[in-house]
XYZ file of C-alpha atoms in Angstrom:
467
model
C 1.613 -4.008 -5.237
C -1.046 -6.359 -4.473
C -4.416 -6.315 -6.093
C -5.398 -3.649 -3.695
C -5.655 0.072 -3.468
C -4.239 2.192 -0.773
C -6.648 3.719 1.514
C -5.487 5.824 4.199
C -2.996 8.130 3.003
C -0.059 7.611 0.706
C 1.195 5.875 -2.396
C 1.470 2.246 -2.879
C -0.908 -0.657 -3.346
C -1.560 -4.327 -2.630
C -4.447 -6.705 -2.098
C -6.019 -4.023 -0.037
C -9.515 -2.995 -0.051
C -9.872 0.310 1.271
C -9.396 3.673 0.052
C -6.406 5.541 -1.041
C -3.808 6.758 0.960
C 1.335 2.106 -1.381
C 4.122 0.943 -3.824
C 2.484 -1.350 -2.100
C -1.071 -2.666 -3.394
C -1.237 -5.996 -5.136
C -2.298 -6.230 -8.720
C -1.373 -2.554 -8.804
C 2.041 -1.007 -8.600
C 3.198 -0.681 -5.109
C 0.078 -1.690 -3.349
C -1.273 -4.539 -1.373
C -4.701 -5.964 -0.645
C -5.229 -3.615 2.197
C -8.333 -1.766 3.318
C -8.401 1.902 3.331
C -10.656 4.674 4.080
C -13.414 2.914 5.844
C -11.704 2.611 9.171
C -11.184 5.970 10.768
C -9.357 5.873 14.071
C -11.045 7.403 17.010
C -13.935 4.957 17.175
C -13.089 1.854 19.174
C -13.548 -1.479 17.467
C -13.407 -3.540 20.631
C -12.419 -2.617 24.166
C -9.736 -2.331 26.811
C -5.961 -2.495 26.537
C -4.186 -5.738 25.665
C -4.353 -8.147 28.539
C -6.622 -6.086 30.754
C -8.722 -8.494 32.885
C -12.450 -8.226 32.256
C -15.236 -8.716 34.778
C -14.863 -12.484 34.495
C -11.146 -12.331 35.199
C -10.200 -13.299 31.634
C -8.279 -10.883 29.391
C -10.458 -8.784 27.110
C -9.625 -7.847 23.539
C -7.542 -4.703 23.008
C -9.105 -1.496 21.786
C -8.678 -1.168 18.041
C -8.799 1.758 15.603
C -7.989 4.536 18.062
C -5.251 7.089 17.403
C -3.096 5.291 19.980
C -3.600 2.071 18.068
C -2.659 3.787 14.788
C 0.620 4.950 16.332
C 1.644 1.446 17.423
C -0.749 -1.387 16.544
C 1.750 -4.162 17.187
C 0.963 -4.873 20.889
C -2.729 -5.241 20.013
C -1.898 -7.533 17.108
C 0.309 -9.653 19.386
C -2.654 -10.079 21.751
C -4.962 -11.048 18.904
C -2.455 -13.556 17.497
C -2.305 -15.274 20.892
C -5.925 -15.077 22.056
C -8.145 -14.474 19.008
C -6.171 -15.109 15.802
C -9.319 -14.905 13.641
C -11.306 -12.154 15.339
C -14.683 -10.679 14.411
C -14.974 -6.957 15.088
C -17.043 -3.945 14.117
C -14.986 -1.466 12.132
C -15.345 2.291 12.658
C -17.435 2.412 9.459
C -19.996 0.075 11.023
C -19.021 -2.880 8.820
C -18.360 -6.131 10.682
C -15.384 -8.163 9.464
C -13.009 -10.950 10.442
C -9.393 -9.967 11.178
C -6.817 -12.696 10.416
C -3.561 -12.156 12.338
C -1.417 -15.333 12.334
C 1.037 -15.945 9.488
C -0.196 -19.440 8.639
C -3.851 -18.422 8.573
C -3.023 -15.253 6.646
C -1.128 -17.111 3.946
C -3.975 -19.605 3.643
C -6.595 -16.848 3.373
C -4.657 -14.893 0.739
C -4.624 -17.945 -1.530
C -8.089 -19.345 -0.736
C -10.310 -19.048 -3.823
C -13.403 -19.291 -1.616
C -12.526 -15.776 -0.465
C -13.530 -13.568 -3.374
C -12.332 -10.061 -4.192
C -15.685 -9.204 -5.787
C -17.815 -6.979 -3.494
C -20.924 -8.577 -5.029
C -20.333 -11.472 -2.624
C -20.645 -9.230 0.459
C -23.801 -10.036 2.401
C -23.933 -6.433 3.565
C -26.645 -4.843 5.690
C -28.142 -1.602 4.441
C -26.019 0.580 6.751
C -22.792 -0.933 5.363
C -23.502 -0.507 1.657
C -20.695 1.174 -0.249
C -18.315 1.182 2.721
C -15.925 -1.547 1.668
C -14.362 -0.137 -1.477
C -12.779 2.982 -2.867
C -15.122 5.952 -2.389
C -16.747 7.008 -5.629
C -15.513 4.107 -7.770
C -19.007 2.689 -8.294
C -20.538 5.965 -9.477
C -17.504 6.625 -11.682
C -17.893 3.184 -13.332
C -14.437 2.124 -12.171
C -15.323 -1.127 -10.421
C -13.843 -3.526 -12.993
C -10.254 -3.360 -11.767
C -7.915 -5.988 -10.360
C -8.856 -5.354 -6.739
C -12.513 -6.165 -7.302
C -12.513 -9.188 -9.607
C -11.740 -12.906 -9.604
C -10.623 -15.335 -12.328
C -11.152 -15.616 -15.217
C -11.529 -11.827 -15.653
C -8.721 -11.213 -13.168
C -6.424 -13.551 -15.109
C -7.203 -11.831 -18.408
C -6.748 -8.267 -17.140
C -3.634 -9.032 -15.138
C -2.022 -10.653 -18.157
C -2.527 -7.451 -20.159
C -0.426 -5.351 -17.778
C 1.957 -7.890 -16.270
C 4.682 -7.308 -18.882
C 5.002 -3.693 -17.743
C 6.020 -4.804 -14.252
C 8.438 -7.675 -14.808
C 11.824 -7.213 -13.091
C 13.458 -6.934 -16.517
C 11.079 -4.225 -17.745
C 11.268 -2.333 -14.469
C 15.094 -2.412 -14.590
C 14.916 -0.428 -17.832
C 13.012 2.229 -15.881
C 15.745 2.511 -13.234
C 17.553 5.534 -14.780
C 14.299 7.542 -14.731
C 13.652 6.616 -11.092
C 17.199 7.693 -10.184
C 16.734 10.958 -12.104
C 13.481 11.724 -10.267
C 15.080 10.848 -6.923
C 18.007 13.207 -7.464
C 15.765 16.020 -8.728
C 13.583 15.836 -5.627
C 16.572 15.830 -3.267
C 18.137 18.722 -5.212
C 15.011 20.784 -4.528
C 15.465 20.708 -0.736
C 19.101 19.717 -0.097
C 20.390 23.282 0.288
C 17.791 24.100 2.967
C 19.171 21.651 5.523
C 15.647 20.476 6.372
C 12.668 18.829 4.719
C 9.444 16.966 5.266
C 10.434 13.686 3.673
C 6.809 12.681 3.088
C 5.658 15.841 1.301
C 8.954 16.728 -0.388
C 10.220 13.284 -1.341
C 8.332 10.047 -0.584
C 5.023 11.319 -1.958
C 6.028 12.886 -5.311
C 8.559 10.203 -6.318
C 6.098 7.339 -7.006
C 3.435 9.689 -8.375
C 5.723 11.021 -11.100
C 7.158 7.555 -11.764
C 3.784 5.852 -12.289
C 2.534 8.784 -14.390
C 5.569 8.377 -16.667
C 4.970 4.645 -16.937
C 1.296 5.046 -17.793
C 1.867 7.867 -20.265
C 0.346 10.842 -18.434
C 1.894 13.936 -20.071
C 4.398 15.810 -17.885
C 2.279 18.963 -18.008
C -0.658 17.076 -16.422
C 1.247 15.204 -13.716
C 0.856 17.908 -11.078
C -2.918 17.436 -11.365
C -2.436 13.801 -10.396
C -0.223 14.894 -7.543
C -3.061 17.129 -6.285
C -5.658 14.349 -6.589
C -3.371 11.885 -4.840
C -2.786 14.464 -2.106
C -6.530 14.642 -1.594
C -6.589 10.865 -1.170
C -3.891 11.061 1.451
C -5.410 13.946 3.355
C -8.859 12.362 3.461
C -7.937 8.689 3.364
C -8.726 8.063 7.031
C -11.681 10.401 7.305
C -14.785 11.430 5.359
C -15.010 9.603 2.053
C -16.333 12.601 0.127
C -12.918 14.156 -0.513
C -11.603 10.915 -1.973
C -14.744 10.429 -4.086
C -14.296 13.893 -5.621
C -10.713 13.062 -6.558
C -11.845 9.760 -8.067
C -14.398 11.589 -10.225
C -11.813 14.090 -11.447
C -9.362 11.312 -12.220
C -12.018 9.310 -14.076
C -12.966 12.296 -16.242
C -9.324 12.951 -17.063
C -8.625 9.307 -17.928
C -11.630 9.144 -20.274
C -10.215 12.121 -22.178
C -6.671 10.734 -22.138
C -7.811 7.341 -23.472
C -9.605 9.130 -26.307
C -6.439 11.103 -27.180
C -4.191 8.050 -27.066
C -6.546 6.073 -29.257
C -5.985 8.744 -31.923
C -2.276 9.202 -31.183
C -0.779 6.258 -29.252
C 2.600 6.408 -27.566
C 5.091 4.000 -25.984
C 3.266 3.734 -22.669
C 1.002 1.426 -20.709
C -2.292 3.209 -21.409
C -1.590 3.050 -25.154
C -0.888 -0.685 -24.858
C -4.149 -1.200 -22.947
C -6.040 0.598 -25.717
C -4.233 -1.424 -28.378
C -5.225 -4.643 -26.620
C -8.790 -3.382 -26.472
C -8.772 -2.689 -30.205
C -7.161 -6.022 -31.154
C -9.422 -8.633 -29.660
C -8.338 -8.836 -26.026
C -11.911 -7.930 -25.028
C -10.903 -4.942 -22.903
C -13.791 -2.490 -22.726
C -13.217 1.245 -22.392
C -14.490 1.066 -18.809
C -12.002 -1.722 -18.088
C -9.165 0.288 -19.625
C -10.109 3.333 -17.547
C -10.485 1.236 -14.386
C -7.105 -0.414 -14.979
C -5.339 2.923 -15.471
C -7.187 4.319 -12.465
C -6.201 1.537 -10.079
C -2.576 1.589 -11.229
C -2.438 5.325 -10.519
C -4.623 5.215 -7.452
C -3.128 2.188 -5.793
C 0.264 2.308 -7.376
C 1.698 5.192 -5.455
C 0.680 4.966 -1.807
C 2.519 1.809 -0.937
C 5.791 3.318 -2.153
C 5.173 6.511 -0.221
C 4.758 4.490 2.957
C 7.615 2.136 2.151
C 9.988 5.105 1.912
C 8.514 7.016 4.851
C 8.212 4.047 7.229
C 11.594 2.743 6.065
C 13.491 5.977 6.707
C 11.769 6.349 10.095
C 12.688 2.780 11.095
C 16.325 3.406 10.144
C 16.429 6.648 12.141
C 14.993 4.823 15.175
C 17.529 1.992 14.780
C 20.847 3.829 14.297
C 23.004 0.695 14.435
C 21.093 -0.779 11.476
C 21.237 2.525 9.602
C 25.031 2.707 10.131
C 25.339 -0.900 8.995
C 23.505 -0.093 5.764
C 25.435 3.117 5.217
C 28.762 1.302 5.584
C 27.630 -1.367 3.118
C 26.616 1.261 0.553
C 29.889 3.138 1.030
C 31.707 -0.112 0.233
C 29.799 -0.366 -3.057
C 27.706 -3.337 -1.960
C 24.022 -3.865 -2.765
C 23.132 -7.115 -1.003
C 22.326 -5.491 2.357
C 20.210 -2.858 0.600
C 18.183 -5.602 -1.080
C 17.614 -7.684 2.065
C 17.158 -4.455 4.035
C 14.205 -3.278 1.968
C 12.558 -6.692 2.407
C 13.083 -6.422 6.164
C 11.595 -2.920 6.245
C 8.567 -4.305 4.387
C 8.204 -6.987 7.065
C 9.023 -4.859 10.115
C 6.705 -1.903 9.500
C 5.379 -2.255 5.979
C 3.239 0.143 3.962
C 0.147 -2.067 3.812
C -1.341 -2.912 7.182
C -4.204 -5.070 5.918
C -4.824 -6.729 2.586
C -7.819 -5.450 0.699
C -11.244 -6.874 1.287
C -12.192 -10.460 0.654
C -15.673 -11.973 0.936
C -16.545 -15.591 1.698
C -18.436 -17.176 -1.202
C -19.428 -20.173 0.928
C -19.215 -21.214 4.586
C -15.617 -22.016 5.572
C -13.417 -22.495 8.619
C -10.300 -20.388 9.155
C -8.110 -20.514 12.246
C -10.781 -22.533 14.040
C -13.514 -19.958 13.365
C -16.592 -20.635 11.247
C -17.031 -17.889 8.658
C -20.405 -17.513 6.975
C -20.956 -16.937 3.275
C -20.943 -13.205 2.569
C -18.726 -12.306 5.563
C -15.864 -9.838 4.891
C -12.359 -11.027 5.765
C -9.372 -8.711 6.285
C -5.922 -10.299 6.386
C -3.743 -8.256 8.753
C -0.375 -8.333 6.993
C 1.269 -6.258 9.737
C 0.316 -8.859 12.353
C 1.252 -11.880 10.246
C 4.682 -10.453 9.491
C 5.453 -10.177 13.217
C 4.320 -13.718 14.059
C 6.980 -15.334 16.311
C 5.878 -18.740 15.037
C 7.283 -17.730 11.636
C 10.016 -15.138 12.302
C 12.792 -15.218 14.897
C 12.869 -12.010 16.917
C 9.965 -10.528 14.924
C 9.986 -7.196 16.768
C 13.674 -6.636 16.008
C 14.817 -4.862 12.836
C 17.541 -6.956 11.178
C 18.461 -5.682 7.711
C 20.422 -8.829 6.989
C 17.513 -11.199 7.749
C 17.641 -14.044 5.230
C 14.636 -16.232 6.022
C 12.162 -13.482 5.229
C 9.131 -14.727 3.309
C 7.036 -11.771 4.428
C 3.528 -11.103 3.174
C 4.014 -7.381 2.638
C 3.110 -7.703 -1.055
C 0.523 -10.414 -0.549
C 0.493 -14.014 -1.692
C -1.223 -16.087 -4.355
C -2.847 -14.821 -7.546
C -3.269 -11.326 -6.105
C 0.417 -10.970 -5.264
C 1.378 -7.340 -5.817
C 1.795 -6.750 -9.519
C 3.873 -3.625 -8.906
C 6.249 -5.183 -6.370
C 9.313 -4.962 -8.686
C 8.672 -1.242 -9.296
C 8.065 -0.597 -5.600
C 11.294 -2.386 -4.673
C 13.234 -0.371 -7.251
C 11.815 2.909 -5.960
C 12.406 1.945 -2.322
C 15.991 0.818 -2.876
C 16.836 3.867 -4.998
C 15.257 6.313 -2.545
C 16.938 4.897 0.572
C 20.365 4.446 -1.007
C 20.373 7.964 -2.503
C 19.196 9.614 0.726
C 21.897 7.884 2.783
C 24.565 8.651 0.192
C 23.702 12.319 -0.311
C 22.523 13.188 3.231
C 24.643 10.969 5.487
C 23.826 12.875 8.704
C 20.047 12.743 8.190
C 18.214 12.961 11.533
C 14.712 13.495 12.925
C 13.800 17.162 13.445
C 11.106 16.368 16.044
C 10.605 13.930 18.882
C 9.118 10.592 17.773
C 6.078 11.193 20.008
C 5.294 14.320 17.985
C 4.818 12.352 14.758
C 1.314 11.354 13.679
C 0.246 8.335 11.667
C -2.579 8.397 9.166
C -5.801 6.752 10.152
C -7.468 4.074 8.106
C -7.509 0.333 7.745
C -5.440 -0.664 4.766
C -2.397 1.550 4.618
C 0.104 2.386 7.334
C 2.088 5.594 6.936
C 3.238 8.803 8.570
C 1.505 12.105 7.894
C 4.807 13.968 7.997
C 8.468 13.136 8.580
C 10.441 16.325 9.414
C 14.205 15.819 9.120
C 17.376 17.896 9.393
C 20.817 17.485 7.837
C 23.892 19.458 6.881
C 23.396 20.998 3.425
C 25.768 19.290 0.971
C 28.554 21.445 -0.410
């Protein structure tokens, strides 16, 4: 995850700024710095289709943030990369921001310390106030999390949780992830059909991150309900998400109190212990940290699994290649394959919000102090200047330094957990349901609206029930 919450619909997180919807966000498990709820499709950001001549005879910018764009944004991003790689546009929320679409510029922006994560640096007009973050986080006193802060506070807070997401620590969690994966498949395998988002991709990371944080099993369905509210409302009215945030905040305050009296072997207990032993972690910071790990730590993984399975079903030769490799007991193609799925159609479309702290130039454009900047990870990861055949899915791609989990100090903290969940989910599905196929036409599928996250609303599949 990058230091960013999901925003438009499903688990995961990375340097994203929007509202829930990864394993994907950055400083949070499975997320990336991507924007979320503030960009509801249906309201054009610019105009005309890619390459359509305007009145002057020159091509005009493509229409952004429509439902057609949400279904396939890549042609519009290709146009922007070529003609307006750093492009100022009005988002559906009314906020004006710069979109960064080329790989080189994106990598520079993600690491540029003049671009702050702190919303206090936004020179926002009155009509844009409160539209660049997670709905309800300000009122719930949950602003002091990794997606909203810079060093030195960011360094201090990230250090407190980083040990929970090292590859070595995450590997110890692998048996639990496999157990959850098998239990979820067991629940629908005999039916011969399923909605892989609702029945599988969504609950897997929710239950996994709840276990990691120390949310009691009997309370985890409440978190599933709140996360479902984030997904359902991630690309629309912010009120539904704000209500879920309030409920989650109230629960976390009570849970922190209980764990202070009776700590366990979990991440929330370790955050409280650090708070009580001189690490200067306030109760609000502990609650905000737990909140963002839950909030942002599930949607990226939901979308990684959903988008990944869909890409494999639409590219049968690559799916057969992976299936044959798994049948032979190999893991190398699975590992490179998940990285390629993150690049090809990743869970985080844009990194979460950044704000210029001083005037700067990016991609030849002058950006004023206070301007919001959104790094379009989906566009950068299809840049032909960086990737050969960027629109082709190649599970064996080796030179694959994608930006799906961000870059720099906000690189997705939960990336190792997200990779584990993605690899386990895909390998187990292909092993147990080898004839998995779409149950609807691709044109019948709908993608969630929003800025930060990219994911399917549903993914109906069919298969022969295992004996």
